[in-house]
XYZ file of C-alpha atoms in Angstrom:
215
model
C 100.487 -84.271 -115.272
C 101.837 -84.307 -118.891
C 102.755 -81.641 -119.415
C 103.334 -82.139 -123.335
C 103.535 -79.004 -125.842
C 103.201 -78.224 -128.829
C 106.644 -78.852 -130.716
C 106.563 -82.093 -129.134
C 102.934 -83.927 -131.130
C 102.202 -82.987 -133.926
C 98.038 -82.649 -133.741
C 96.742 -80.570 -131.357
C 93.076 -81.165 -131.364
C 89.919 -79.713 -129.385
C 86.831 -80.299 -129.489
C 82.811 -79.093 -130.297
C 80.085 -80.772 -129.813
C 78.240 -78.470 -131.987
C 80.769 -80.025 -134.171
C 80.901 -84.022 -132.949
C 77.669 -85.459 -135.564
C 76.251 -85.405 -132.407
C 77.989 -87.685 -130.710
C 78.871 -88.140 -127.038
C 81.935 -87.038 -126.135
C 83.657 -89.493 -124.498
C 83.120 -90.964 -127.880
C 84.603 -88.159 -129.470
C 87.546 -87.764 -127.067
C 87.839 -92.012 -126.444
C 88.653 -91.843 -130.134
C 91.572 -89.014 -130.428
C 92.865 -90.799 -127.584
C 93.019 -94.089 -129.035
C 95.057 -92.458 -133.017
C 97.071 -90.788 -130.969
C 96.298 -87.326 -130.277
C 99.016 -86.479 -126.706
C 96.331 -82.640 -126.400
C 93.372 -82.721 -126.077
C 91.627 -78.812 -124.862
C 88.288 -78.947 -123.867
C 86.136 -75.646 -125.781
C 83.224 -75.673 -125.130
C 81.346 -72.642 -124.746
C 77.634 -72.850 -124.898
C 76.884 -75.131 -121.655
C 76.833 -74.825 -117.543
C 79.604 -73.673 -115.599
C 78.004 -76.960 -113.389
C 77.452 -79.269 -116.689
C 81.259 -78.170 -118.252
C 82.274 -79.152 -114.660
C 81.507 -82.700 -114.727
C 82.411 -82.643 -118.481
C 86.099 -81.812 -117.459
C 86.404 -84.454 -115.016
C 85.370 -86.908 -117.663
C 87.640 -86.205 -119.909
C 90.700 -84.861 -117.225
C 90.145 -89.779 -117.032
C 90.286 -89.666 -120.040
C 93.580 -88.119 -120.538
C 95.237 -89.486 -117.330
C 95.154 -93.388 -118.969
C 96.016 -91.948 -122.432
C 99.252 -90.649 -120.743
C 97.197 -87.279 -122.936
C 97.840 -83.344 -121.801
C 94.032 -81.217 -121.366
C 94.152 -77.970 -121.013
C 91.093 -76.146 -120.984
C 89.816 -73.216 -122.020
C 89.115 -69.846 -120.850
C 87.347 -71.695 -117.507
C 90.683 -71.150 -115.303
C 88.494 -72.429 -112.083
C 87.070 -75.505 -114.146
C 91.312 -76.401 -114.869
C 91.721 -75.718 -111.306
C 89.177 -77.870 -110.148
C 89.717 -80.878 -112.054
C 93.679 -81.322 -112.437
C 93.985 -80.260 -115.539
C 97.302 -80.047 -117.144
C 97.476 -76.949 -118.162
C 95.140 -73.010 -119.456
C 94.269 -71.407 -121.799
C 93.430 -68.164 -122.958
C 93.031 -65.414 -125.719
C 94.334 -61.614 -125.083
C 91.018 -60.485 -123.694
C 91.091 -63.261 -121.376
C 92.394 -62.770 -117.840
C 95.979 -61.645 -118.294
C 98.548 -64.524 -118.224
C 101.003 -63.105 -114.592
C 96.925 -63.371 -113.074
C 96.094 -66.441 -114.180
C 100.102 -67.978 -113.399
C 99.392 -66.772 -109.772
C 96.631 -68.800 -109.187
C 97.350 -71.500 -111.157
C 100.671 -71.384 -109.188
C 104.201 -72.268 -111.510
C 103.249 -76.168 -112.378
C 99.950 -75.579 -114.231
C 101.451 -75.019 -118.366
C 100.132 -71.700 -119.363
C 99.363 -71.246 -122.911
C 98.174 -67.876 -124.518
C 96.439 -66.934 -127.903
C 98.611 -64.618 -130.492
C 98.228 -63.146 -133.396
C 100.471 -60.494 -134.372
C 105.285 -60.433 -133.929
C 104.012 -57.775 -130.226
C 101.705 -60.148 -129.247
C 104.071 -63.214 -128.744
C 107.250 -60.685 -128.237
C 105.702 -60.238 -125.279
C 104.707 -64.097 -124.631
C 107.221 -65.099 -122.355
C 107.859 -62.600 -120.669
C 104.408 -62.554 -119.677
C 104.335 -66.526 -117.676
C 103.291 -68.715 -120.981
C 104.329 -71.807 -121.628
C 103.450 -72.120 -125.137
C 101.339 -69.799 -128.004
C 98.904 -70.314 -130.248
C 99.696 -68.722 -133.578
C 96.421 -67.442 -135.358
C 93.614 -67.917 -136.877
C 95.520 -68.822 -139.959
C 92.630 -68.964 -141.714
C 88.774 -67.605 -141.789
C 87.331 -69.927 -139.084
C 83.371 -70.818 -137.740
C 84.021 -72.815 -134.666
C 84.618 -69.136 -133.052
C 82.372 -66.476 -131.805
C 84.154 -62.846 -131.886
C 87.031 -64.544 -134.072
C 89.905 -61.573 -135.293
C 90.692 -61.434 -139.394
C 92.953 -63.972 -140.612
C 96.809 -63.822 -140.237
C 97.661 -66.119 -143.091
C 100.816 -67.126 -143.239
C 102.827 -64.003 -143.338
C 102.582 -63.463 -139.673
C 102.835 -67.410 -139.242
C 106.070 -67.482 -141.884
C 107.342 -64.909 -138.630
C 106.974 -66.928 -134.817
C 108.222 -69.588 -137.653
C 112.232 -66.663 -137.312
C 111.737 -65.257 -134.599
C 109.522 -67.197 -131.740
C 111.104 -68.152 -128.265
C 108.355 -70.711 -127.045
C 106.453 -73.393 -128.499
C 103.961 -73.256 -130.755
C 100.772 -74.680 -132.397
C 98.986 -73.076 -135.548
C 95.094 -72.645 -134.980
C 92.236 -71.445 -137.554
C 90.966 -73.224 -140.558
C 92.959 -75.316 -141.122
C 92.191 -78.703 -142.157
C 93.386 -81.666 -145.001
C 93.278 -79.772 -147.845
C 96.267 -76.941 -146.110
C 97.393 -78.794 -143.339
C 100.407 -79.261 -145.815
C 101.272 -75.758 -146.827
C 101.056 -74.517 -142.970
C 103.639 -77.285 -142.191
C 105.492 -76.259 -144.761
C 105.799 -72.740 -143.351
C 106.547 -73.850 -140.604
C 103.696 -75.589 -138.103
C 104.915 -78.676 -136.586
C 102.449 -78.569 -134.171
C 98.358 -77.968 -135.264
C 95.157 -77.049 -133.556
C 91.937 -78.807 -135.522
C 88.194 -78.551 -134.815
C 86.243 -78.974 -137.125
C 88.160 -81.697 -139.399
C 88.352 -84.166 -136.926
C 85.790 -83.829 -134.058
C 82.913 -84.089 -137.353
C 85.350 -86.921 -139.815
C 82.881 -90.133 -139.391
C 85.871 -92.134 -138.612
C 88.331 -89.831 -136.496
C 90.221 -92.112 -136.209
C 90.858 -93.038 -140.094
C 91.396 -88.300 -140.389
C 93.874 -87.413 -137.571
C 96.051 -91.076 -139.753
C 94.854 -88.978 -142.951
C 95.909 -85.486 -142.573
C 99.220 -86.961 -140.186
C 100.680 -88.340 -143.819
C 99.621 -84.552 -145.380
C 100.878 -83.006 -142.151
C 104.383 -85.267 -142.570
C 104.261 -84.515 -146.615
C 104.502 -80.791 -146.320
C 107.213 -80.790 -143.218
C 109.072 -82.504 -145.962
C 108.818 -80.528 -149.395
């Protein structure tokens, strides 16, 4: 298993077939991995379970070959069936202690958080890392909570006792500022999978993030 956590790498990519310019999942993820992305989360809400299982088997193979970490969003059963490195759940999904009972001690469990209370509880619940956001408004996820802005990110940067990834509406034009507020790992969806040249976009995003961290 490639147990790579946010903070050990800078970019956390999330799939979205509807934003991938009609390209096959294999092409998109291969480009991400070829650009050095080391965490890939599978998040597809509109497919039947059988189709998701087959796609996750494909991504398990691709990420294993690349030595990258493979996370499945929400679908704990599929994550277990394909031997994913981890699973990510939200505040209204199965509780983290129950997820941990299912997946065992070795699988990574990530938890979305939107306020300090969520973050304070995460370690005790058994999470390995937390998602922090949405920093900005985003259209890539339905039923999303209101943006938390920089205030929560600033609090996390000072107080977090778990690795964290900033998420929600992060793009080339704002990632430097997100990094300046303490994010060492950022999650991007449309900015990466919707780029005509994914490898070039990853490098552009990394460059902007480095500039933010340096500033």
